[in-house]
Short mmCIF file of C-alpha atoms in Angstrom, two decimals:
data_model
loop_
_atom_site.label_atom_id
_atom_site.label_comp_id
_atom_site.label_asym_id
_atom_site.label_seq_id
_atom_site.Cartn_x
_atom_site.Cartn_y
_atom_site.Cartn_z
CA ASP Y 1 -15.76 -106.80 104.85
CA THR Y 2 -17.41 -103.90 106.66
CA GLY Y 3 -14.54 -103.27 109.05
CA VAL Y 4 -16.44 -104.68 112.02
CA SER Y 5 -15.01 -107.96 113.27
CA GLN Y 6 -16.43 -110.51 115.66
CA ASP Y 7 -14.81 -113.40 117.44
CA PRO Y 8 -15.42 -116.28 117.50
CA ARG Y 9 -17.46 -116.85 114.36
CA HIS Y 10 -18.92 -120.06 115.76
CA LYS Y 11 -19.34 -121.30 119.30
CA ILE Y 12 -20.77 -124.60 120.46
CA THR Y 13 -21.34 -124.99 124.15
CA LYS Y 14 -23.22 -127.15 126.57
CA ARG Y 15 -26.22 -125.90 128.47
CA GLY Y 16 -25.20 -124.18 131.67
CA GLN Y 17 -21.81 -123.01 130.46
CA ASN Y 18 -20.77 -119.38 130.16
CA VAL Y 19 -19.74 -117.89 126.84
CA THR Y 20 -18.19 -114.58 125.85
CA PHE Y 21 -18.16 -112.93 122.44
CA ARG Y 22 -16.03 -110.05 121.27
CA CYS Y 23 -16.77 -107.27 118.80
CA ASP Y 24 -14.24 -104.86 117.33
CA PRO Y 25 -16.07 -101.95 115.70
CA ILE Y 26 -14.77 -99.55 113.09
CA SER Y 27 -12.20 -97.54 115.02
CA GLU Y 28 -13.73 -94.09 114.72
CA HIS Y 29 -17.27 -95.26 115.51
CA ASN Y 30 -18.41 -94.34 118.99
CA ARG Y 31 -21.73 -96.17 118.83
CA LEU Y 32 -21.86 -99.93 119.16
CA TYR Y 33 -24.91 -102.16 119.04
CA TRP Y 34 -25.59 -105.83 119.80
CA TYR Y 35 -28.39 -107.74 118.08
CA ARG Y 36 -29.58 -111.32 118.18
CA GLN Y 37 -30.95 -113.14 115.16
CA THR Y 38 -32.74 -116.48 115.12
CA LEU Y 39 -33.43 -118.53 112.02
CA GLY Y 40 -35.91 -116.93 109.65
CA GLN Y 41 -36.20 -113.73 111.64
CA GLY Y 42 -34.65 -110.32 111.36
CA PRO Y 43 -32.11 -109.15 113.92
CA GLU Y 44 -33.49 -108.07 117.30
CA PHE Y 45 -31.89 -105.29 119.31
CA LEU Y 46 -30.17 -106.26 122.57
CA THR Y 47 -28.15 -103.30 123.77
CA TYR Y 48 -26.32 -100.16 122.70
CA PHE Y 49 -23.20 -98.25 123.78
CA GLN Y 50 -22.09 -94.74 123.14
CA ASN Y 51 -18.38 -94.79 123.85
CA GLU Y 52 -18.07 -96.80 127.07
CA ALA Y 53 -21.55 -96.01 128.36
CA GLN Y 54 -24.27 -98.60 127.96
CA LEU Y 55 -27.26 -96.40 127.18
CA GLU Y 56 -30.05 -98.81 126.40
CA LYS Y 57 -30.94 -102.43 127.01
CA SER Y 58 -33.75 -104.46 125.49
CA ARG Y 59 -36.12 -106.60 127.51
CA LEU Y 60 -34.51 -109.49 125.63
CA LEU Y 61 -31.34 -108.90 127.63
CA SER Y 62 -32.05 -111.02 130.69
CA ASP Y 63 -29.88 -110.88 133.79
CA ARG Y 64 -27.83 -113.75 132.38
CA PHE Y 65 -26.56 -111.41 129.68
CA SER Y 66 -23.99 -108.71 130.29
CA ALA Y 67 -22.21 -106.44 127.86
CA GLU Y 68 -19.25 -104.17 128.33
CA ARG Y 69 -17.24 -101.70 126.34
CA PRO Y 70 -14.52 -100.81 128.82
CA LYS Y 71 -12.49 -98.30 126.85
CA GLY Y 72 -15.03 -97.28 124.29
CA SER Y 73 -13.40 -99.47 121.69
CA PHE Y 74 -14.11 -103.21 121.55
CA SER Y 75 -17.08 -104.74 123.30
CA THR Y 76 -17.83 -108.09 124.89
CA LEU Y 77 -21.14 -109.86 125.34
CA GLU Y 78 -21.26 -112.56 127.98
CA ILE Y 79 -24.02 -115.08 128.47
CA GLN Y 80 -24.01 -116.94 131.76
CA ARG Y 81 -25.65 -120.30 132.35
CA THR Y 82 -26.52 -120.72 128.70
CA GLU Y 83 -29.85 -122.23 127.71
CA GLN Y 84 -30.87 -123.89 124.47
CA GLY Y 85 -33.04 -120.89 123.71
CA ASP Y 86 -29.90 -118.75 123.56
CA SER Y 87 -28.89 -120.49 120.32
CA ALA Y 88 -28.78 -117.75 117.71
CA MET Y 89 -26.54 -115.50 115.66
CA TYR Y 90 -25.21 -112.61 117.73
CA LEU Y 91 -24.49 -109.56 115.60
CA CYS Y 92 -22.51 -106.49 116.44
CA ALA Y 93 -22.87 -103.20 114.57
CA SER Y 94 -21.20 -99.83 114.83
CA ARG Y 95 -22.08 -96.34 113.73
CA ALA Y 96 -20.40 -92.98 113.79
CA THR Y 97 -21.84 -89.90 115.46
CA SER Y 98 -22.80 -87.79 112.55
CA ALA Y 99 -25.27 -85.20 111.45
CA ALA Y 100 -25.88 -87.22 108.31
CA SER Y 101 -29.38 -88.46 107.79
CA THR Y 102 -28.50 -91.99 106.85
CA ASP Y 103 -29.02 -94.74 109.39
CA THR Y 104 -26.02 -96.70 108.28
CA GLN Y 105 -24.99 -99.21 110.84
CA TYR Y 106 -22.08 -101.40 109.83
CA PHE Y 107 -22.57 -104.99 110.89
CA GLY Y 108 -19.99 -107.62 111.65
CA PRO Y 109 -20.26 -111.20 110.38
CA GLY Y 110 -21.81 -112.40 113.62
CA THR Y 111 -21.08 -115.15 116.11
CA ARG Y 112 -23.26 -118.21 115.72
CA LEU Y 113 -23.95 -119.79 119.10
CA THR Y 114 -25.22 -123.34 119.44
CA VAL Y 115 -26.20 -124.52 122.90
CA LEU Y 116 -26.47 -128.29 123.20
CA LEU L 1 -42.32 -97.27 115.21
CA ALA L 2 -44.26 -97.79 112.01
CA LYS L 3 -45.01 -101.43 111.21
CA THR L 4 -43.82 -102.69 107.84
CA THR L 5 -45.20 -105.45 105.64
CA GLN L 6 -43.18 -107.14 102.93
CA PRO L 7 -43.64 -110.28 100.87
CA ILE L 8 -42.04 -113.27 102.53
CA SER L 9 -40.29 -114.41 99.37
CA MET L 10 -39.79 -113.61 95.71
CA ASP L 11 -38.17 -115.43 92.81
CA SER L 12 -36.57 -113.83 89.78
CA TYR L 13 -34.27 -114.73 86.93
CA GLU L 14 -30.85 -113.37 86.16
CA GLY L 15 -30.88 -110.14 84.22
CA GLN L 16 -34.39 -109.14 85.26
CA GLU L 17 -35.36 -106.07 87.25
CA VAL L 18 -36.74 -106.91 90.67
CA ASN L 19 -39.13 -104.71 92.60
CA ILE L 20 -39.80 -105.39 96.27
CA THR L 21 -42.63 -103.42 97.81
CA CYS L 22 -42.96 -102.56 101.47
CA SER L 23 -46.14 -101.25 103.08
CA HIS L 24 -45.88 -98.82 105.99
CA ASN L 25 -49.32 -97.30 106.45
CA ASN L 26 -48.53 -95.67 109.80
CA ILE L 27 -45.34 -93.92 108.74
CA ALA L 28 -44.72 -90.73 110.71
CA THR L 29 -43.77 -87.36 109.31
CA ASN L 30 -40.17 -87.60 110.48
CA ASP L 31 -39.68 -91.24 109.44
CA TYR L 32 -37.26 -92.32 106.76
CA ILE L 33 -37.38 -95.58 104.80
CA THR L 34 -34.24 -97.69 104.82
CA TRP L 35 -33.43 -100.99 103.13
CA TYR L 36 -30.82 -103.51 104.24
CA GLN L 37 -29.57 -106.65 102.49
CA GLN L 38 -28.41 -109.78 104.27
CA PHE L 39 -26.56 -112.73 102.80
CA PRO L 40 -26.45 -116.06 104.65
CA SER L 41 -24.02 -116.10 107.56
CA GLN L 42 -23.35 -112.38 107.25
CA GLY L 43 -24.62 -109.28 108.98
CA PRO L 44 -27.09 -106.96 107.24
CA ARG L 45 -25.69 -104.36 104.87
CA PHE L 46 -27.18 -100.92 104.21
CA ILE L 47 -28.48 -100.52 100.66
CA ILE L 48 -30.41 -97.29 100.40
CA GLN L 49 -32.45 -94.75 102.34
CA GLY L 50 -35.02 -92.21 101.29
CA TYR L 51 -37.72 -89.85 102.52
CA LYS L 52 -39.80 -89.15 99.43
CA THR L 53 -39.94 -89.47 95.63
CA LYS L 54 -36.95 -91.33 94.23
CA VAL L 55 -33.48 -92.09 95.43
CA THR L 56 -30.87 -93.89 93.33
CA ASN L 57 -27.40 -95.13 94.11
CA GLU L 58 -24.99 -97.53 92.47
CA VAL L 59 -26.82 -100.55 93.88
CA ALA L 60 -30.54 -99.80 93.79
CA SER L 61 -33.35 -97.31 93.42
CA LEU L 62 -35.99 -96.51 95.98
CA PHE L 63 -39.39 -95.23 94.90
CA ILE L 64 -41.64 -93.55 97.44
CA PRO L 65 -45.09 -92.27 96.42
CA ALA L 66 -46.44 -88.97 97.63
CA ASP L 67 -48.45 -90.50 100.50
CA ARG L 68 -45.34 -92.42 101.69
CA LYS L 69 -47.49 -95.35 102.82
CA SER L 70 -45.41 -97.74 100.75
CA SER L 71 -42.05 -97.90 99.07
CA THR L 72 -40.47 -100.02 96.36
CA LEU L 73 -36.89 -101.19 96.25
CA SER L 74 -35.80 -101.72 92.66
CA LEU L 75 -32.79 -103.85 91.80
CA PRO L 76 -31.78 -103.52 88.15
CA ARG L 77 -30.63 -106.60 86.24
CA VAL L 78 -30.19 -108.95 89.16
CA SER L 79 -27.55 -111.65 89.24
CA LEU L 80 -27.27 -114.85 91.25
CA SER L 81 -25.25 -112.95 93.84
CA ASP L 82 -28.26 -110.77 94.64
CA THR L 83 -29.93 -113.76 96.29
CA ALA L 84 -30.40 -112.51 99.84
CA VAL L 85 -32.94 -111.33 102.40
CA TYR L 86 -34.01 -107.72 101.99
CA TYR L 87 -35.34 -105.77 104.96
CA CYS L 88 -37.44 -102.63 104.88
CA LEU L 89 -37.12 -100.42 107.97
CA VAL L 90 -39.04 -97.29 108.85
CA GLY L 91 -38.18 -94.85 111.59
CA PRO L 92 -36.72 -91.45 112.46
CA SER L 93 -33.28 -90.86 111.07
CA GLY L 94 -30.18 -89.18 112.36
CA SER L 95 -30.59 -90.53 115.87
CA ALA L 96 -28.79 -93.15 117.89
CA ARG L 97 -31.78 -95.45 117.87
CA GLN L 98 -31.47 -99.14 117.30
CA LEU L 99 -32.76 -100.61 114.06
CA THR L 100 -36.03 -102.53 114.13
CA PHE L 101 -36.08 -105.33 111.57
CA GLY L 102 -39.08 -107.30 110.36
CA SER L 103 -38.81 -110.74 108.81
CA GLY L 104 -37.68 -109.42 105.44
CA THR L 105 -38.14 -110.70 101.89
CA GLN L 106 -36.12 -113.67 100.71
CA LEU L 107 -35.16 -112.95 97.10
CA THR L 108 -33.98 -115.94 95.11
CA VAL L 109 -32.40 -115.27 91.74
CA LEU L 110 -32.52 -118.24 89.41
CA PRO L 111 -30.23 -118.88 86.44
#
């Protein structure tokens, strides 16, 4: 257990439905990342927050995707009008602001989304 | 970001030392080399990071030659529980940047 939790762990939905995932990072970490991982591939970056500010978004994050981190603590990732191509593992990671050289991001267990 | 190349898969037996090599010919001067481990249905976990020569921690060793165009992750005396995907990442450290993962190396440890 890394200290990063995600909910739900699994989500099955029908095409066209909206889904929302939650990530609770390690409490003192001010940086929070969302990644998407499909079978056989490494995680791909989606978006990143520093505190409550969303500082960067990948081209992968279409306008059907929205992420928030309202109080700089937990974050939500919403997918509207889901498509079968959205089926993937959605990973959240957090990192502290530090002068240390390590790139340690702490990942949660992920939410596996299946769109039927 | 420097592109990395790793073997797609490797098999080993329990108790053996496993070496996974990563090529990164275009590594930049300020780039570090970082390895992550991922078990099925879990998020990746940081293993080790280095800039040059050798780095060792309680889990693994990382060997980086003088030209830094490759690196080798060494896992001593693997067990079945070391079966996982191992990712080599290269990029500047100490920043807020996102991590860029390749496809990784699937290590299977056999009894």
